[in-house]
Amino acid sequence: MSTSAEERDEPKSPRIENLDRTIAHLDLDAFFVSVELQRRPELKGLPVIVSGTGPRSVVTTASYEARKFGVGSAMPTAKALRLCPEAVVVPPDGAAYKRMSGTVMDLIRHHVPQVEQAGLDEAYADLTGMLAPSAAMRRVVHDIRVETGLHASVGIGPNRLVAKVASDAEKPDGFVFLSQEQARMKFADSSTRLLPGVGPKTRERLERLQIYTVDDLSEASVQELTDEFGGRQGPWLRARARFEDDTPVQTDREAVSESRETTFSVDVEGIAELRERMAPLVLELCKALETHGHSGRTVGIKIRYSDFETHTRARTLDHSVSDRATVGRIASQLLDEFQPSRPVRLLGVRVAGFTGATSKPREQLSLPFG
Ligand SMILES: [Mg+2]
């Protein structure tokens, strides 16, 4: 196959790129295993596999210690245990992962407005127009770590494809910001399997055409690709290798509520002090409601103890509210009624049930390999 010498020799001097869009992809690191390690800290540092136990079970997630033995997602568990006999097998707990996923998604939405959940452990965010997109995503990662103990990797780029591949490039704890051109250079020598949408079968067919790397594919003849894959998929594959992608980020949830919450650096005890800590949250929330022109019938509070046990309490009124006095009064009442019994790590306040907002049912998410 031919590679274009002119393009290869093009000077790679840095240039100012006019990025029309800024898209981030966030992916939690070894999600299922990490949730399990939160509640089984004695397993930290050990090779751990989350998997069922039947004869045809496959690995859903492996800890990084297990990955060192060559264990990977979707591998039959029997094979994983041959590679790493000392691995601890933990059965999956879908309900726990969904709960944790909800917490993480709320944290992302708290910092960036346009979020599309792409799986239990991953989301895209459209950061176009934000002054400091990297800083916003660093805050998201920080909050996820503080709030949930989970680690996340982030990729930022001009489109979803660059963001997705970048988020995977330096896992765990990756944070990679690339232009389209930088992505092409960085992944030029990688296998075409790196590209989302190129599975093992497609890779085999590409290899029959002597196309092995991302760079090979980006320079392949459109005619040749079209002959092999058809008029749609052929050119599409080449565009993937050039990191071209204009798929939009689709917000999956219309705003139906707004909330403010804070995690204390030192756990807070006692109703009087909690009430005091609630006041600035109410103030901030009501300001935001005013700015966005929102009001809602439900006022709620959220309390998380230091062991991450989380409680919510809410009251629904017969009219919409958004003013500081009413929201503050109801939040205080809820706090009094709840009477936290232990030191509190996180306190939140929320107004929901916005007037005029129709809540769309959330997309059913299936458990990914993650
Ligand atoms: Mg993941």
Coordinates of C-alpha atoms and ligand atoms in Angstrom, one line a residue:
M1 CA 0.0 0.0 0.0
S2 CA 1.2 3.5 -0.6
T3 CA 1.9 6.1 2.0
S4 CA 2.0 9.7 0.9
A5 CA 5.6 11.0 1.2
E6 CA 4.4 14.6 1.0
E7 CA 2.3 14.2 4.1
R8 CA 5.0 12.2 5.9
D9 CA 7.5 15.0 5.3
E10 CA 5.2 17.8 6.2
P11 CA 6.9 19.8 9.0
K12 CA 5.3 19.0 12.3
S13 CA 5.7 22.5 13.7
P14 CA 3.3 23.4 16.4
R15 CA 0.4 25.5 15.0
I16 CA -2.5 27.2 16.5
E17 CA -5.5 25.0 15.8
N18 CA -8.9 26.4 15.6
L19 CA -10.8 23.8 17.5
D20 CA -14.5 24.1 16.7
R21 CA -15.5 21.8 19.4
T22 CA -14.0 20.5 22.7
I23 CA -15.2 17.1 23.7
A24 CA -14.1 15.1 26.8
H25 CA -14.5 11.4 27.4
L26 CA -14.3 10.2 31.0
D27 CA -13.8 6.5 31.8
L28 CA -13.6 5.0 35.3
D29 CA -10.5 2.9 35.8
A30 CA -11.3 -0.8 36.4
F31 CA -14.7 0.2 37.6
F32 CA -16.4 -3.0 38.9
V33 CA -13.2 -4.1 40.6
S34 CA -12.7 -0.6 42.2
V35 CA -16.2 -0.7 43.6
E36 CA -15.5 -4.1 45.1
L37 CA -12.2 -2.9 46.6
Q38 CA -14.0 0.0 48.3
R39 CA -15.9 -2.4 50.4
R40 CA -13.2 -5.1 50.6
P41 CA -10.1 -3.1 51.3
E42 CA -8.3 -6.2 52.3
L43 CA -8.2 -7.2 48.6
K44 CA -6.3 -4.0 47.6
G45 CA -3.0 -4.8 45.9
L46 CA -4.1 -8.4 45.0
P47 CA -5.1 -9.7 41.6
V48 CA -8.9 -9.5 41.6
I49 CA -11.3 -10.6 39.0
V50 CA -15.0 -9.7 38.9
S51 CA -16.8 -12.6 37.3
G52 CA -19.6 -15.1 37.7
T53 CA -18.7 -18.6 38.7
G54 CA -20.3 -20.8 36.0
P55 CA -18.3 -22.8 33.5
R56 CA -18.9 -20.3 30.8
S57 CA -18.2 -17.2 32.9
V58 CA -16.1 -14.4 31.5
V59 CA -14.1 -11.7 33.2
T60 CA -16.1 -8.5 33.4
T61 CA -13.2 -6.5 35.0
A62 CA -9.8 -7.4 36.3
S63 CA -7.7 -5.3 38.7
Y64 CA -4.5 -3.9 37.4
E65 CA -2.6 -6.5 39.4
A66 CA -4.4 -9.2 37.5
R67 CA -3.9 -7.5 34.2
K68 CA -0.1 -7.9 34.7
F69 CA -0.7 -11.7 34.2
G70 CA -2.4 -11.1 30.9
V71 CA -5.9 -11.3 32.3
G72 CA -8.4 -9.0 30.4
S73 CA -12.0 -8.2 30.1
A74 CA -14.2 -10.7 28.2
M75 CA -11.7 -13.5 28.7
P76 CA -13.2 -16.8 29.9
T77 CA -12.7 -16.9 33.7
A78 CA -11.2 -20.5 33.4
K79 CA -8.5 -19.1 31.2
A80 CA -7.9 -16.1 33.5
L81 CA -7.4 -18.5 36.4
R82 CA -4.9 -20.5 34.4
L83 CA -2.9 -17.3 33.8
C84 CA -3.3 -16.1 37.3
P85 CA -4.2 -19.0 39.7
E86 CA -4.0 -16.8 42.8
A87 CA -6.6 -14.3 41.5
V88 CA -9.5 -13.6 43.9
V89 CA -12.8 -14.0 42.0
V90 CA -15.6 -11.7 43.2
P91 CA -19.1 -12.1 41.8
P92 CA -20.6 -9.0 40.1
D93 CA -23.1 -6.9 42.0
G94 CA -24.9 -4.9 39.3
A95 CA -27.1 -3.0 41.7
A96 CA -24.0 -1.6 43.5
Y97 CA -22.4 -0.6 40.2
K98 CA -25.5 1.2 39.0
R99 CA -25.7 3.1 42.3
M100 CA -22.1 4.2 42.1
S101 CA -22.5 5.0 38.4
G102 CA -25.4 7.3 39.3
T103 CA -23.3 9.1 41.9
V104 CA -20.4 9.6 39.4
M105 CA -22.7 10.9 36.6
D106 CA -24.3 13.4 39.0
L107 CA -20.8 14.6 39.9
I108 CA -19.9 15.1 36.2
R109 CA -23.1 17.0 35.5
H110 CA -22.4 19.2 38.5
H111 CA -19.3 20.6 36.7
V112 CA -20.1 20.4 33.0
P113 CA -23.5 21.1 31.5
Q114 CA -23.7 18.8 28.5
V115 CA -23.1 15.2 29.4
E116 CA -24.0 12.0 27.6
Q117 CA -23.7 8.8 29.6
A118 CA -22.2 6.2 27.3
G119 CA -22.1 3.3 29.8
L120 CA -22.1 2.6 33.5
D121 CA -18.5 3.8 33.7
E122 CA -18.1 6.3 30.9
A123 CA -19.5 9.6 29.7
Y124 CA -18.9 12.2 27.0
A125 CA -19.1 15.9 27.8
D126 CA -19.3 18.8 25.3
L127 CA -17.0 21.5 26.7
T128 CA -17.2 23.7 23.7
G129 CA -17.0 27.3 24.6
M130 CA -15.7 26.7 28.2
L131 CA -12.8 28.9 29.1
A132 CA -10.9 26.2 30.9
P133 CA -12.1 22.8 29.8
S134 CA -9.1 21.0 31.3
A135 CA -9.6 22.6 34.7
A136 CA -13.2 21.7 34.7
M137 CA -12.4 18.0 34.0
R138 CA -9.7 18.0 36.6
R139 CA -12.2 19.1 39.1
V140 CA -14.6 16.3 38.0
V141 CA -11.8 13.7 38.4
H142 CA -10.9 15.2 41.8
D143 CA -14.5 15.2 43.1
I144 CA -15.0 11.6 41.9
R145 CA -11.9 10.5 43.8
V146 CA -12.9 12.4 46.9
E147 CA -16.6 11.4 46.8
T148 CA -16.4 7.8 45.7
G149 CA -12.7 6.7 46.0
L150 CA -12.8 5.8 42.3
H151 CA -10.2 6.8 39.8
A152 CA -11.0 8.0 36.3
S153 CA -9.1 8.7 33.1
V154 CA -10.0 11.6 30.8
G155 CA -9.3 12.3 27.2
I156 CA -10.1 15.7 25.7
G157 CA -10.1 16.5 22.0
P158 CA -11.9 18.1 19.1
N159 CA -14.3 15.2 18.7
R160 CA -15.6 12.1 20.5
L161 CA -13.3 9.8 18.7
V162 CA -10.1 11.6 19.8
A163 CA -11.5 12.0 23.3
K164 CA -12.4 8.3 23.6
V165 CA -9.0 7.0 22.4
A166 CA -7.1 9.6 24.4
S167 CA -8.9 8.6 27.6
D168 CA -7.7 5.1 27.1
A169 CA -4.2 6.0 26.2
E170 CA -2.7 6.5 29.7
K171 CA -4.9 4.5 32.0
P172 CA -5.1 4.5 35.0
D173 CA -5.4 8.1 36.1
G174 CA -4.8 9.3 32.5
F175 CA -5.4 12.8 31.5
V176 CA -4.7 13.4 27.8
F177 CA -5.5 16.4 25.7
L178 CA -4.9 16.0 22.0
S179 CA -5.7 17.8 18.7
Q180 CA -6.8 15.6 15.8
E181 CA -3.3 15.9 14.3
Q182 CA -1.6 15.0 17.6
A183 CA -3.9 12.0 17.8
R184 CA -2.8 10.8 14.4
M185 CA 0.8 11.2 15.3
K186 CA 0.5 9.6 18.7
F187 CA -1.3 6.5 17.5
A188 CA 0.2 6.2 14.0
D189 CA 2.0 2.9 14.9
S190 CA -0.8 1.4 17.0
S191 CA -2.8 -1.5 15.8
T192 CA -6.1 -0.6 14.0
R193 CA -7.8 -2.4 16.9
L194 CA -7.2 0.8 18.9
L195 CA -10.0 2.5 17.0
P196 CA -13.5 2.1 18.4
G197 CA -15.5 0.3 15.7
V198 CA -12.6 -1.9 14.6
G199 CA -13.2 -5.4 16.1
P200 CA -11.1 -8.5 15.7
K201 CA -12.9 -9.5 12.4
T202 CA -12.4 -6.2 10.8
R203 CA -8.7 -6.2 11.8
E204 CA -8.3 -9.6 10.2
R205 CA -9.8 -8.3 7.0
L206 CA -7.6 -5.2 7.1
E207 CA -4.5 -7.4 7.6
R208 CA -5.3 -9.3 4.5
L209 CA -5.0 -6.0 2.7
Q210 CA -1.6 -5.4 4.4
I211 CA -3.1 -2.7 6.6
Y212 CA -1.8 -3.2 10.2
T213 CA -1.5 0.2 11.8
V214 CA -3.7 3.3 12.3
D215 CA -1.3 5.1 9.9
D216 CA -1.6 2.3 7.3
L217 CA -5.4 2.6 7.4
S218 CA -5.4 6.4 7.3
E219 CA -3.3 6.3 4.1
A220 CA -5.1 3.3 2.5
S221 CA -6.8 3.7 -0.9
V222 CA -10.5 4.5 -0.5
Q223 CA -11.1 2.3 -3.6
E224 CA -9.4 -0.7 -2.0
L225 CA -11.3 -0.2 1.3
T226 CA -14.6 0.2 -0.6
D227 CA -14.0 -3.0 -2.5
E228 CA -13.5 -4.9 0.7
F229 CA -15.9 -3.2 3.1
G230 CA -18.5 -1.5 0.9
G231 CA -19.2 2.2 0.1
R232 CA -20.2 3.1 3.6
Q233 CA -17.9 1.2 5.9
G234 CA -14.8 1.5 3.7
P235 CA -14.5 5.3 3.8
W236 CA -15.7 5.3 7.4
L237 CA -12.8 3.1 8.5
R238 CA -10.4 5.5 6.8
A239 CA -12.0 8.5 8.5
R240 CA -11.7 6.7 11.8
A241 CA -7.9 6.3 11.3
R242 CA -7.7 10.0 10.5
F243 CA -9.6 10.7 13.7
E244 CA -12.4 12.4 11.9
D245 CA -15.7 12.4 13.7
D246 CA -18.6 14.8 13.9
T247 CA -21.0 12.8 16.1
P248 CA -22.6 15.2 18.5
V249 CA -22.7 14.8 22.3
Q250 CA -26.4 14.2 23.1
T251 CA -27.5 15.2 26.5
D252 CA -29.6 12.4 27.8
R253 CA -31.4 14.2 30.5
E254 CA -33.3 17.5 30.4
A255 CA -32.7 19.5 33.5
V256 CA -35.4 18.5 36.0
S257 CA -33.5 19.4 39.1
E258 CA -30.6 21.4 40.4
S259 CA -28.5 20.7 43.4
R260 CA -25.5 21.9 45.4
E261 CA -23.5 19.7 47.7
T262 CA -20.2 19.8 49.5
T263 CA -17.8 17.3 50.9
F264 CA -16.3 18.4 54.2
S265 CA -12.5 18.2 54.6
V266 CA -13.3 17.1 58.2
D267 CA -16.5 15.3 59.0
V268 CA -19.2 17.5 60.6
E269 CA -21.2 16.5 63.6
G270 CA -24.2 18.1 65.3
I271 CA -27.4 19.6 63.9
A272 CA -26.5 23.2 64.6
E273 CA -23.2 23.0 62.7
L274 CA -24.8 21.1 59.8
R275 CA -27.5 23.8 59.6
E276 CA -24.8 26.4 59.4
R277 CA -23.1 24.5 56.6
M278 CA -26.3 24.2 54.8
A279 CA -26.9 27.9 54.5
P280 CA -24.2 28.7 51.8
L281 CA -25.4 25.7 49.8
V282 CA -28.9 27.0 49.8
L283 CA -27.7 30.4 48.8
E284 CA -25.7 29.1 45.9
L285 CA -28.5 26.8 44.7
C286 CA -31.1 29.6 44.8
K287 CA -28.9 31.9 42.9
A288 CA -28.4 29.3 40.2
L289 CA -32.2 28.6 40.1
E290 CA -32.7 32.3 39.6
T291 CA -30.1 32.5 36.9
H292 CA -31.6 29.6 35.0
G293 CA -35.2 30.6 35.6
H294 CA -36.0 27.4 37.4
S295 CA -38.3 26.6 40.3
G296 CA -39.5 23.3 41.6
R297 CA -42.0 21.7 43.9
T298 CA -39.6 19.3 45.6
V299 CA -36.9 20.3 48.1
G300 CA -34.5 17.6 49.2
I301 CA -31.4 17.1 51.2
K302 CA -28.6 14.5 50.9
I303 CA -26.4 13.3 53.7
R304 CA -23.5 11.0 53.4
Y305 CA -21.8 9.5 56.4
S306 CA -18.1 8.9 56.5
D307 CA -18.6 5.2 55.4
F308 CA -20.3 6.5 52.2
E309 CA -23.7 5.4 53.4
T310 CA -26.0 8.0 51.7
H311 CA -29.4 9.2 52.7
T312 CA -31.8 11.5 50.9
R313 CA -34.9 13.2 52.3
A314 CA -37.4 15.3 50.3
R315 CA -40.6 17.1 50.6
T316 CA -43.0 18.0 47.7
L317 CA -45.1 21.1 48.0
D318 CA -48.2 22.1 46.2
H319 CA -46.4 25.0 44.5
S320 CA -43.0 25.7 43.0
V321 CA -40.3 27.4 45.0
S322 CA -36.9 28.9 44.3
D323 CA -36.4 31.5 47.0
R324 CA -33.7 31.2 49.6
A325 CA -36.1 31.6 52.6
T326 CA -38.4 28.8 51.7
V327 CA -35.8 26.4 50.3
G328 CA -33.7 27.0 53.4
R329 CA -36.5 26.5 55.8
I330 CA -37.6 23.2 54.3
A331 CA -34.0 22.0 54.1
S332 CA -33.6 22.8 57.7
Q333 CA -36.8 20.9 58.7
L334 CA -35.7 17.9 56.7
L335 CA -32.3 18.0 58.5
D336 CA -34.0 18.2 61.9
E337 CA -36.3 15.3 61.1
F338 CA -33.5 13.2 59.8
Q339 CA -31.3 13.8 62.8
P340 CA -28.0 12.4 61.5
S341 CA -26.7 9.8 63.9
R342 CA -23.1 9.9 62.9
P343 CA -20.4 12.3 61.6
V344 CA -21.4 13.6 58.2
R345 CA -19.0 13.7 55.2
L346 CA -21.2 15.2 52.6
L347 CA -24.2 17.5 52.7
G348 CA -26.4 18.5 49.8
V349 CA -29.5 20.4 49.0
R350 CA -31.7 20.0 45.9
V351 CA -34.7 21.5 44.2
A352 CA -36.5 19.2 41.8
G353 CA -39.7 18.8 39.8
F354 CA -39.1 21.9 37.7
T355 CA -42.2 23.5 36.4
G356 CA -42.7 22.8 32.7
A357 CA -39.9 20.2 32.6
T358 CA -40.8 16.8 31.4
S359 CA -38.5 14.1 32.6
K360 CA -37.3 11.7 29.9
P361 CA -36.8 8.1 31.0
R362 CA -33.2 7.4 31.3
E363 CA -31.7 5.2 28.8
Q364 CA -31.5 1.6 30.0
L365 CA -27.8 0.9 30.4
S366 CA -26.5 -2.6 30.2
L367 CA -23.5 -3.7 32.2
P368 CA -20.4 -3.2 30.0
F369 CA -17.1 -4.9 30.2
G370 CA -15.2 -2.3 32.0
Ligands
MG1 MG -13.7 1.8 32.5

